[in-house]
């Protein structure tokens, strides 16, 4: 199974000065003009490399939906991928590692970094994932042991 983790592109900072609930304001944050360019650059790269059959899932936050929309493929919004979700919820949702094929998840830190650290057996609680970056992981069974490898890490600035 291939798991492609894409952190949403750069978004405007949280500004709760209008008296709204911080979580509501956070969910409504939009991409900055720089974030729109990051999403577009990464989407073009992903579209060239992702299999056509890739399942695409995204957080319900506005910034993640704007990021995934740049890809121009069908996607599903899943509540489990929101900023308040967990690494365990993400892995259960995608049925890691039993599912076949590939899945692209557009989400948030620290959840994406926690998934990466856990799957790679790192001692740190999470990896740092830059805004707009992609981590492409692949799992396979070798001698009855599940192995996870990093196929690539891409950032929009180097594309």
CSV table of N, CA and C in Angstrom, one decimal:
chain,number,residue,atom,x,y,z
A,1,UNK,N,0.8,-1.2,0.0
A,1,UNK,CA,0.0,0.0,0.0
A,1,UNK,C,0.9,1.2,0.0
A,2,UNK,N,0.5,2.2,-0.8
A,2,UNK,CA,1.1,3.5,-0.8
A,2,UNK,C,0.3,4.5,0.0
A,3,UNK,N,0.9,5.3,0.8
A,3,UNK,CA,0.3,6.3,1.6
A,3,UNK,C,1.0,7.6,1.3
A,4,UNK,N,0.3,8.5,0.7
A,4,UNK,CA,0.8,9.8,0.4
A,4,UNK,C,0.2,10.9,1.3
A,5,UNK,N,1.0,11.5,2.1
A,5,UNK,CA,0.5,12.5,3.1
A,5,UNK,C,0.9,13.9,2.6
A,6,UNK,N,-0.1,14.7,2.5
A,6,UNK,CA,0.1,16.1,1.9
A,6,UNK,C,-0.4,17.1,3.0
A,7,UNK,N,0.5,17.8,3.5
A,7,UNK,CA,0.1,18.9,4.5
A,7,UNK,C,-0.5,20.1,3.7
A,8,UNK,N,-1.6,20.6,4.2
A,8,UNK,CA,-2.2,21.8,3.5
A,8,UNK,C,-1.1,22.9,3.3
A,9,UNK,N,-1.3,23.6,2.3
A,9,UNK,CA,-0.4,24.7,1.9
A,9,UNK,C,-0.6,25.9,3.0
A,10,UNK,N,0.2,26.9,2.8
A,10,UNK,CA,0.2,28.0,3.7
A,10,UNK,C,-1.1,28.7,3.8
A,11,UNK,N,-1.6,28.9,5.0
A,11,UNK,CA,-2.9,29.6,5.3
A,11,UNK,C,-2.7,30.8,6.1
A,12,UNK,N,-3.7,31.6,6.1
A,12,UNK,CA,-3.7,32.8,7.0
A,12,UNK,C,-3.7,32.4,8.4
A,13,UNK,N,-3.0,33.2,9.3
A,13,UNK,CA,-3.0,32.9,10.7
A,13,UNK,C,-4.3,32.9,11.4
A,14,UNK,N,-4.4,32.2,12.5
A,14,UNK,CA,-5.6,32.2,13.3
A,14,UNK,C,-5.9,33.5,13.8
A,15,UNK,N,-7.0,34.1,13.6
A,15,UNK,CA,-7.4,35.4,14.2
A,15,UNK,C,-8.7,35.4,14.8
A,16,UNK,N,-8.8,35.1,16.1
A,16,UNK,CA,-10.0,35.0,16.8
A,16,UNK,C,-10.5,36.3,17.4
A,17,UNK,N,-10.0,37.4,16.9
A,17,UNK,CA,-10.4,38.7,17.4
A,17,UNK,C,-11.9,39.1,17.2
A,18,UNK,N,-12.5,38.4,16.3
A,18,UNK,CA,-13.9,38.7,16.1
A,18,UNK,C,-14.9,38.1,17.1
A,19,UNK,N,-14.4,37.4,18.1
A,19,UNK,CA,-15.2,36.8,19.1
A,19,UNK,C,-15.7,35.4,18.8
A,20,UNK,N,-15.4,34.9,17.6
A,20,UNK,CA,-15.9,33.6,17.3
A,20,UNK,C,-15.1,32.5,18.0
A,21,UNK,N,-15.7,31.3,18.1
A,21,UNK,CA,-15.0,30.2,18.7
A,21,UNK,C,-13.7,29.9,17.9
A,22,UNK,N,-12.5,29.7,18.6
A,22,UNK,CA,-11.3,29.5,17.9
A,22,UNK,C,-11.3,28.4,17.0
A,23,UNK,N,-12.0,27.2,17.3
A,23,UNK,CA,-12.0,26.1,16.4
A,23,UNK,C,-12.8,26.4,15.2
A,24,UNK,N,-13.8,27.2,15.3
A,24,UNK,CA,-14.6,27.6,14.1
A,24,UNK,C,-13.8,28.5,13.2
A,25,UNK,N,-13.1,29.4,13.8
A,25,UNK,CA,-12.2,30.3,13.0
A,25,UNK,C,-11.1,29.5,12.4
A,26,UNK,N,-10.5,28.6,13.1
A,26,UNK,CA,-9.5,27.8,12.5
A,26,UNK,C,-9.9,27.0,11.3
A,27,UNK,N,-11.1,26.4,11.4
A,27,UNK,CA,-11.7,25.6,10.3
A,27,UNK,C,-11.9,26.4,9.1
A,28,UNK,N,-12.1,27.7,9.2
A,28,UNK,CA,-12.5,28.6,8.1
A,28,UNK,C,-11.2,29.3,7.5
A,29,UNK,N,-10.0,29.1,8.1
A,29,UNK,CA,-8.8,29.7,7.5
A,29,UNK,C,-8.6,29.4,6.1
A,30,UNK,N,-8.3,30.3,5.3
A,30,UNK,CA,-8.1,30.2,3.8
A,30,UNK,C,-6.6,30.2,3.5
A,31,UNK,N,-6.3,29.7,2.3
A,31,UNK,CA,-4.9,29.7,1.9
A,31,UNK,C,-4.5,31.2,1.5
A,32,UNK,N,-3.3,31.5,1.8
A,32,UNK,CA,-2.7,32.8,1.4
A,32,UNK,C,-2.4,32.7,-0.1
A,33,UNK,N,-2.1,33.8,-0.8
A,33,UNK,CA,-1.7,33.7,-2.2
A,33,UNK,C,-0.5,32.8,-2.4
A,34,UNK,N,0.5,32.9,-1.5
A,34,UNK,CA,1.6,32.0,-1.5
A,34,UNK,C,1.2,30.5,-1.4
A,35,UNK,N,0.2,30.3,-0.5
A,35,UNK,CA,-0.3,28.9,-0.3
A,35,UNK,C,-1.0,28.4,-1.5
A,36,UNK,N,-1.7,29.3,-2.2
A,36,UNK,CA,-2.4,28.8,-3.5
A,36,UNK,C,-1.3,28.4,-4.5
A,37,UNK,N,-0.2,29.1,-4.6
A,37,UNK,CA,0.9,28.7,-5.5
A,37,UNK,C,1.5,27.4,-5.1
A,38,UNK,N,1.7,27.2,-3.7
A,38,UNK,CA,2.3,26.0,-3.2
A,38,UNK,C,1.4,24.8,-3.6
A,39,UNK,N,0.1,25.0,-3.4
A,39,UNK,CA,-0.9,23.9,-3.7
A,39,UNK,C,-0.9,23.6,-5.2
A,40,UNK,N,-0.9,24.6,-6.0
A,40,UNK,CA,-0.9,24.4,-7.4
A,40,UNK,C,0.4,23.6,-7.9
A,41,UNK,N,1.6,24.1,-7.4
A,41,UNK,CA,2.8,23.4,-7.8
A,41,UNK,C,2.8,21.9,-7.4
A,42,UNK,N,2.4,21.7,-6.1
A,42,UNK,CA,2.5,20.3,-5.6
A,42,UNK,C,1.4,19.5,-6.3
A,43,UNK,N,0.2,20.0,-6.6
A,43,UNK,CA,-0.8,19.3,-7.3
A,43,UNK,C,-0.4,18.9,-8.7
A,44,UNK,N,0.3,19.7,-9.4
A,44,UNK,CA,0.8,19.4,-10.7
A,44,UNK,C,1.8,18.2,-10.6
A,45,UNK,N,2.7,18.2,-9.6
A,45,UNK,CA,3.7,17.1,-9.4
A,45,UNK,C,2.9,15.8,-9.1
A,46,UNK,N,2.0,15.9,-8.1
A,46,UNK,CA,1.2,14.7,-7.7
A,46,UNK,C,0.4,14.2,-8.9
A,47,UNK,N,-0.2,15.0,-9.7
A,47,UNK,CA,-1.0,14.5,-10.8
A,47,UNK,C,-0.2,13.7,-11.8
A,48,UNK,N,1.1,14.1,-11.9
A,48,UNK,CA,2.0,13.3,-12.9
A,48,UNK,C,2.4,12.0,-12.3
A,49,UNK,N,2.4,11.9,-10.9
A,49,UNK,CA,3.0,10.7,-10.3
A,49,UNK,C,1.9,9.7,-9.7
A,50,UNK,N,0.8,10.2,-9.3
A,50,UNK,CA,-0.2,9.4,-8.6
A,50,UNK,C,-0.9,8.5,-9.6
A,51,UNK,N,-1.1,7.2,-9.2
A,51,UNK,CA,-2.0,6.4,-10.1
A,51,UNK,C,-3.4,7.0,-10.2
A,52,UNK,N,-4.0,6.7,-11.3
A,52,UNK,CA,-5.4,7.3,-11.5
A,52,UNK,C,-6.4,6.7,-10.5
A,53,UNK,N,-6.1,5.5,-9.9
A,53,UNK,CA,-7.0,4.9,-9.0
A,53,UNK,C,-6.8,5.3,-7.5
A,54,UNK,N,-5.9,6.3,-7.3
A,54,UNK,CA,-5.6,6.8,-5.9
A,54,UNK,C,-6.9,7.3,-5.3
A,55,UNK,N,-7.2,6.8,-4.1
A,55,UNK,CA,-8.2,7.4,-3.2
A,55,UNK,C,-7.7,8.7,-2.7
A,56,UNK,N,-8.5,9.8,-2.7
A,56,UNK,CA,-8.1,11.1,-2.2
A,56,UNK,C,-9.1,11.5,-1.1
A,57,UNK,N,-8.5,11.7,0.1
A,57,UNK,CA,-9.3,12.1,1.3
A,57,UNK,C,-8.7,13.4,1.9
A,58,UNK,N,-9.6,14.2,2.4
A,58,UNK,CA,-9.1,15.5,2.9
A,58,UNK,C,-9.9,15.9,4.2
A,59,UNK,N,-9.2,16.7,5.0
A,59,UNK,CA,-9.8,17.2,6.2
A,59,UNK,C,-10.9,18.2,5.8
A,60,UNK,N,-11.9,18.4,6.7
A,60,UNK,CA,-13.0,19.4,6.3
A,60,UNK,C,-12.6,20.8,6.5
A,61,UNK,N,-11.4,21.1,6.9
A,61,UNK,CA,-10.9,22.5,7.1
A,61,UNK,C,-10.8,23.2,5.7
A,62,UNK,N,-11.2,24.4,5.6
A,62,UNK,CA,-11.2,25.1,4.3
A,62,UNK,C,-9.8,25.1,3.6
A,63,UNK,N,-8.7,25.3,4.4
A,63,UNK,CA,-7.4,25.3,3.8
A,63,UNK,C,-7.0,24.0,3.2
A,64,UNK,N,-7.5,22.9,3.8
A,64,UNK,CA,-7.1,21.6,3.2
A,64,UNK,C,-8.0,21.3,2.0
A,65,UNK,N,-9.2,21.7,2.0
A,65,UNK,CA,-10.1,21.6,0.8
A,65,UNK,C,-9.5,22.4,-0.3
A,66,UNK,N,-9.1,23.6,-0.1
A,66,UNK,CA,-8.5,24.5,-1.1
A,66,UNK,C,-7.2,23.8,-1.7
A,67,UNK,N,-6.5,23.2,-0.8
A,67,UNK,CA,-5.2,22.5,-1.2
A,67,UNK,C,-5.6,21.4,-2.2
A,68,UNK,N,-6.5,20.5,-1.8
A,68,UNK,CA,-6.8,19.3,-2.6
A,68,UNK,C,-7.5,19.7,-3.8
A,69,UNK,N,-8.3,20.8,-3.8
A,69,UNK,CA,-9.0,21.2,-5.1
A,69,UNK,C,-8.0,21.5,-6.2
A,70,UNK,N,-6.8,21.9,-5.8
A,70,UNK,CA,-5.8,22.2,-6.8
A,70,UNK,C,-5.4,21.0,-7.7
A,71,UNK,N,-5.6,19.8,-7.1
A,71,UNK,CA,-5.3,18.6,-7.8
A,71,UNK,C,-6.3,18.3,-8.9
A,72,UNK,N,-7.5,18.7,-8.8
A,72,UNK,CA,-8.5,18.5,-9.8
A,72,UNK,C,-9.0,17.1,-9.9
A,73,UNK,N,-8.9,16.3,-8.8
A,73,UNK,CA,-9.4,15.0,-8.8
A,73,UNK,C,-10.6,14.9,-7.8
A,74,UNK,N,-11.4,13.8,-8.0
A,74,UNK,CA,-12.4,13.6,-7.0
A,74,UNK,C,-11.8,13.3,-5.6
A,75,UNK,N,-12.4,13.8,-4.6
A,75,UNK,CA,-11.9,13.6,-3.2
A,75,UNK,C,-13.1,13.5,-2.3
A,76,UNK,N,-12.9,12.9,-1.1
A,76,UNK,CA,-13.9,12.9,0.0
A,76,UNK,C,-13.4,13.6,1.2
A,77,UNK,N,-14.3,14.4,1.8
A,77,UNK,CA,-14.0,15.1,3.0
A,77,UNK,C,-14.3,14.1,4.2
A,78,UNK,N,-13.4,14.0,5.1
A,78,UNK,CA,-13.6,13.1,6.2
A,78,UNK,C,-13.3,13.8,7.5
A,79,UNK,N,-14.2,13.8,8.4
A,79,UNK,CA,-14.1,14.5,9.7
A,79,UNK,C,-12.9,14.0,10.5
A,80,UNK,N,-12.6,12.7,10.4
A,80,UNK,CA,-11.5,12.1,11.2
A,80,UNK,C,-10.2,12.8,10.8
A,81,UNK,N,-10.1,13.5,9.7
A,81,UNK,CA,-8.8,14.1,9.3
A,81,UNK,C,-8.7,15.5,9.7
A,82,UNK,N,-9.7,16.0,10.4
A,82,UNK,CA,-9.7,17.4,10.9
A,82,UNK,C,-8.5,17.7,11.9
A,83,UNK,N,-8.3,19.0,12.2
A,83,UNK,CA,-7.3,19.3,13.1
A,83,UNK,C,-7.3,18.6,14.5
A,84,UNK,N,-8.5,18.2,14.9
A,84,UNK,CA,-8.7,17.6,16.2
A,84,UNK,C,-8.6,16.1,16.1
A,85,UNK,N,-8.3,15.5,14.9
A,85,UNK,CA,-8.2,14.1,14.7
A,85,UNK,C,-6.9,13.5,15.3
A,86,UNK,N,-6.7,12.3,15.1
A,86,UNK,CA,-5.5,11.6,15.6
A,86,UNK,C,-4.9,10.7,14.6
A,87,UNK,N,-3.7,10.4,14.8
A,87,UNK,CA,-2.9,9.5,13.9
A,87,UNK,C,-3.7,8.1,13.9
A,88,UNK,N,-4.2,7.6,15.0
A,88,UNK,CA,-4.9,6.4,15.0
A,88,UNK,C,-6.1,6.4,14.2
A,89,UNK,N,-6.9,7.5,14.2
A,89,UNK,CA,-8.1,7.7,13.4
A,89,UNK,C,-7.7,7.7,11.9
A,90,UNK,N,-6.6,8.4,11.5
A,90,UNK,CA,-6.2,8.4,10.1
A,90,UNK,C,-5.9,7.0,9.7
A,91,UNK,N,-5.1,6.3,10.4
A,91,UNK,CA,-4.7,4.9,10.0
A,91,UNK,C,-5.9,4.0,9.9
A,92,UNK,N,-6.8,4.1,10.8
A,92,UNK,CA,-8.1,3.3,10.8
A,92,UNK,C,-8.9,3.7,9.5
A,93,UNK,N,-9.0,4.9,9.3
A,93,UNK,CA,-9.8,5.4,8.1
A,93,UNK,C,-9.3,4.8,6.8
A,94,UNK,N,-7.9,4.8,6.6
A,94,UNK,CA,-7.4,4.4,5.4
A,94,UNK,C,-7.1,2.9,5.4
A,95,UNK,N,-7.4,2.2,6.5
A,95,UNK,CA,-7.2,0.8,6.7
A,95,UNK,C,-5.7,0.3,6.4
A,96,UNK,N,-4.8,1.1,7.0
A,96,UNK,CA,-3.4,0.8,6.9
A,96,UNK,C,-3.1,-0.4,7.7
A,97,UNK,N,-2.3,-1.3,7.3
A,97,UNK,CA,-1.7,-1.5,6.0
A,97,UNK,C,-2.4,-2.5,5.1
A,98,UNK,N,-3.6,-2.9,5.5
A,98,UNK,CA,-4.3,-3.9,4.8
A,98,UNK,C,-4.9,-3.5,3.4
A,99,UNK,N,-5.2,-2.2,3.3
A,99,UNK,CA,-5.8,-1.7,2.0
A,99,UNK,C,-4.8,-1.9,0.9
A,100,UNK,N,-5.4,-2.1,-0.3
A,100,UNK,CA,-4.6,-2.2,-1.5
A,100,UNK,C,-4.5,-0.8,-2.2
A,101,UNK,N,-3.6,-0.7,-3.1
A,101,UNK,CA,-3.5,0.5,-3.9
A,101,UNK,C,-2.9,1.7,-3.2
A,102,UNK,N,-3.3,2.9,-3.5
A,102,UNK,CA,-2.7,4.1,-2.9
A,102,UNK,C,-3.8,5.0,-2.4
A,103,UNK,N,-3.4,5.8,-1.4
A,103,UNK,CA,-4.3,6.8,-0.9
A,103,UNK,C,-3.6,8.0,-0.6
A,104,UNK,N,-4.2,9.2,-0.9
A,104,UNK,CA,-3.6,10.5,-0.7
A,104,UNK,C,-4.5,11.1,0.4
A,105,UNK,N,-3.8,11.5,1.5
A,105,UNK,CA,-4.5,12.2,2.6
A,105,UNK,C,-4.0,13.6,2.7
A,106,UNK,N,-4.9,14.6,2.7
A,106,UNK,CA,-4.5,16.0,2.8
A,106,UNK,C,-5.0,16.4,4.2
A,107,UNK,N,-4.0,16.8,5.0
A,107,UNK,CA,-4.3,17.0,6.4
A,107,UNK,C,-3.4,18.0,7.1
A,108,UNK,N,-3.2,17.8,8.4
A,108,UNK,CA,-2.6,18.8,9.3
A,108,UNK,C,-1.5,18.2,10.1
A,109,UNK,N,-0.6,19.1,10.6
A,109,UNK,CA,0.3,18.8,11.7
A,109,UNK,C,-0.4,19.0,13.0
A,110,UNK,N,-0.1,18.3,14.0
A,110,UNK,CA,0.9,17.3,14.1
A,110,UNK,C,0.5,15.9,13.7
A,111,UNK,N,-0.7,15.7,13.3
A,111,UNK,CA,-1.2,14.3,12.9
A,111,UNK,C,-0.4,13.7,11.9
A,112,UNK,N,-0.1,14.4,10.8
A,112,UNK,CA,0.7,13.8,9.7
A,112,UNK,C,2.1,13.4,10.2
A,113,UNK,N,2.7,14.2,10.9
A,113,UNK,CA,4.0,13.9,11.5
A,113,UNK,C,4.0,12.8,12.5
A,114,UNK,N,2.9,12.6,13.2
A,114,UNK,CA,2.8,11.5,14.1
A,114,UNK,C,2.7,10.2,13.4
A,115,UNK,N,1.9,10.2,12.3
A,115,UNK,CA,1.7,9.0,11.5
A,115,UNK,C,3.1,8.6,10.9
A,116,UNK,N,3.8,9.6,10.3
A,116,UNK,CA,5.1,9.3,9.7
A,116,UNK,C,6.1,8.7,10.8
A,117,UNK,N,6.2,9.3,11.9
A,117,UNK,CA,7.1,8.8,13.0
A,117,UNK,C,6.7,7.4,13.4
A,118,UNK,N,5.4,7.2,13.6
A,118,UNK,CA,5.0,5.9,14.0
A,118,UNK,C,5.2,4.8,13.0
A,119,UNK,N,4.9,5.1,11.7
A,119,UNK,CA,5.1,4.1,10.7
A,119,UNK,C,6.6,3.8,10.4
A,120,UNK,N,7.5,4.8,10.6
A,120,UNK,CA,8.9,4.6,10.4
A,120,UNK,C,9.6,4.1,11.7
A,121,UNK,N,8.9,4.0,12.8
A,121,UNK,CA,9.5,3.5,14.0
A,121,UNK,C,10.5,4.5,14.6
A,122,UNK,N,10.3,5.8,14.4
A,122,UNK,CA,11.2,6.8,14.9
A,122,UNK,C,11.0,7.0,16.4
A,123,UNK,N,12.0,7.4,17.1
A,123,UNK,CA,11.9,7.6,18.6
A,123,UNK,C,11.1,8.9,18.9
A,124,UNK,N,11.2,9.9,18.0
A,124,UNK,CA,10.5,11.1,18.2
A,124,UNK,C,9.0,10.9,18.0
A,125,UNK,N,8.2,11.7,18.7
A,125,UNK,CA,6.7,11.6,18.7
A,125,UNK,C,6.2,12.0,17.4
A,126,UNK,N,6.9,12.8,16.6
A,126,UNK,CA,6.4,13.3,15.3
A,126,UNK,C,7.5,13.8,14.5
A,127,UNK,N,7.3,13.8,13.2
A,127,UNK,CA,8.2,14.4,12.2
A,127,UNK,C,7.7,15.8,11.9
A,128,UNK,N,8.5,16.7,11.5
A,128,UNK,CA,8.1,18.0,11.1
A,128,UNK,C,7.8,17.9,9.6
A,129,UNK,N,6.6,18.3,9.2
A,129,UNK,CA,6.1,18.3,7.8
A,129,UNK,C,5.8,19.8,7.5
A,130,UNK,N,6.6,20.3,6.5
A,130,UNK,CA,6.4,21.7,6.0
A,130,UNK,C,5.1,21.9,5.4
A,131,UNK,N,4.6,23.1,5.5
A,131,UNK,CA,3.3,23.4,4.8
A,131,UNK,C,3.4,23.2,3.3
A,132,UNK,N,2.5,22.5,2.7
A,132,UNK,CA,2.5,22.2,1.3
A,132,UNK,C,3.3,21.0,0.9
A,133,UNK,N,4.0,20.4,1.8
A,133,UNK,CA,4.9,19.2,1.5
A,133,UNK,C,4.2,17.9,1.4
A,134,UNK,N,4.8,17.0,0.7
A,134,UNK,CA,4.3,15.6,0.6
A,134,UNK,C,5.3,14.6,1.0
A,135,UNK,N,4.8,13.6,1.8
A,135,UNK,CA,5.6,12.4,2.2
A,135,UNK,C,4.9,11.2,1.5
A,136,UNK,N,5.7,10.4,0.8
A,136,UNK,CA,5.1,9.3,0.1
A,136,UNK,C,5.7,8.0,0.7
A,137,UNK,N,4.9,7.3,1.4
A,137,UNK,CA,5.3,6.1,2.1
A,137,UNK,C,4.8,4.8,1.4
A,138,UNK,N,5.5,3.7,1.5
A,138,UNK,CA,5.1,2.4,0.9
A,138,UNK,C,5.3,1.3,2.0
A,139,UNK,N,4.3,0.5,2.1
A,139,UNK,CA,4.5,-0.7,3.0
A,139,UNK,C,4.5,-1.9,2.2
A,140,UNK,N,5.2,-2.9,2.7
A,140,UNK,CA,5.2,-4.2,2.0
A,140,UNK,C,5.7,-5.2,3.1
A,141,UNK,N,5.4,-6.5,2.8
A,141,UNK,CA,5.8,-7.5,3.8
A,141,UNK,C,7.1,-8.2,3.2
A,142,UNK,N,8.1,-8.3,4.1
A,142,UNK,CA,9.3,-8.9,3.8
A,142,UNK,C,9.6,-10.0,4.9
A,143,UNK,N,9.7,-11.2,4.5
A,143,UNK,CA,9.9,-12.3,5.4
A,143,UNK,C,8.9,-12.2,6.6
A,144,UNK,N,7.6,-12.1,6.3
A,144,UNK,CA,6.5,-12.0,7.3
A,144,UNK,C,6.6,-10.8,8.2
A,145,UNK,N,7.5,-9.8,7.9
A,145,UNK,CA,7.5,-8.6,8.7
A,145,UNK,C,7.1,-7.4,7.8
A,146,UNK,N,6.3,-6.5,8.4
A,146,UNK,CA,5.8,-5.4,7.7
A,146,UNK,C,6.9,-4.3,7.7
A,147,UNK,N,7.2,-3.8,6.5
A,147,UNK,CA,8.3,-2.8,6.3
A,147,UNK,C,7.7,-1.6,5.7
A,148,UNK,N,8.0,-0.4,6.2
A,148,UNK,CA,7.6,0.9,5.6
A,148,UNK,C,8.8,1.6,5.2
A,149,UNK,N,8.7,2.1,3.9
A,149,UNK,CA,9.8,2.9,3.4
A,149,UNK,C,9.3,4.2,2.9
A,150,UNK,N,10.2,5.2,2.9
A,150,UNK,CA,9.9,6.5,2.4
A,150,UNK,C,10.3,6.5,0.9
A,151,UNK,N,9.4,6.7,0.0
A,151,UNK,CA,9.7,6.8,-1.4
A,151,UNK,C,10.2,8.1,-1.8
A,152,UNK,N,9.6,9.2,-1.3
A,152,UNK,CA,10.0,10.5,-1.6
A,152,UNK,C,9.4,11.5,-0.6
A,153,UNK,N,10.1,12.6,-0.4
A,153,UNK,CA,9.6,13.8,0.3
A,153,UNK,C,9.8,15.0,-0.6
A,154,UNK,N,8.7,15.7,-0.9
A,154,UNK,CA,8.7,16.8,-1.8
A,154,UNK,C,8.2,18.1,-1.1
A,155,UNK,N,8.8,19.2,-1.4
A,155,UNK,CA,8.2,20.5,-1.0
A,155,UNK,C,8.0,21.3,-2.2
A,156,UNK,N,7.0,22.2,-2.1
A,156,UNK,CA,6.6,23.0,-3.3
A,156,UNK,C,7.8,23.9,-3.7
A,157,UNK,N,8.6,24.3,-2.8
A,157,UNK,CA,9.7,25.2,-3.2
A,157,UNK,C,10.7,24.6,-4.1
A,158,UNK,N,10.9,23.3,-4.1
A,158,UNK,CA,11.9,22.7,-5.0
A,158,UNK,C,11.3,22.1,-6.3
A,159,UNK,N,10.0,22.3,-6.5
A,159,UNK,CA,9.4,21.8,-7.7
A,159,UNK,C,9.4,22.9,-8.8
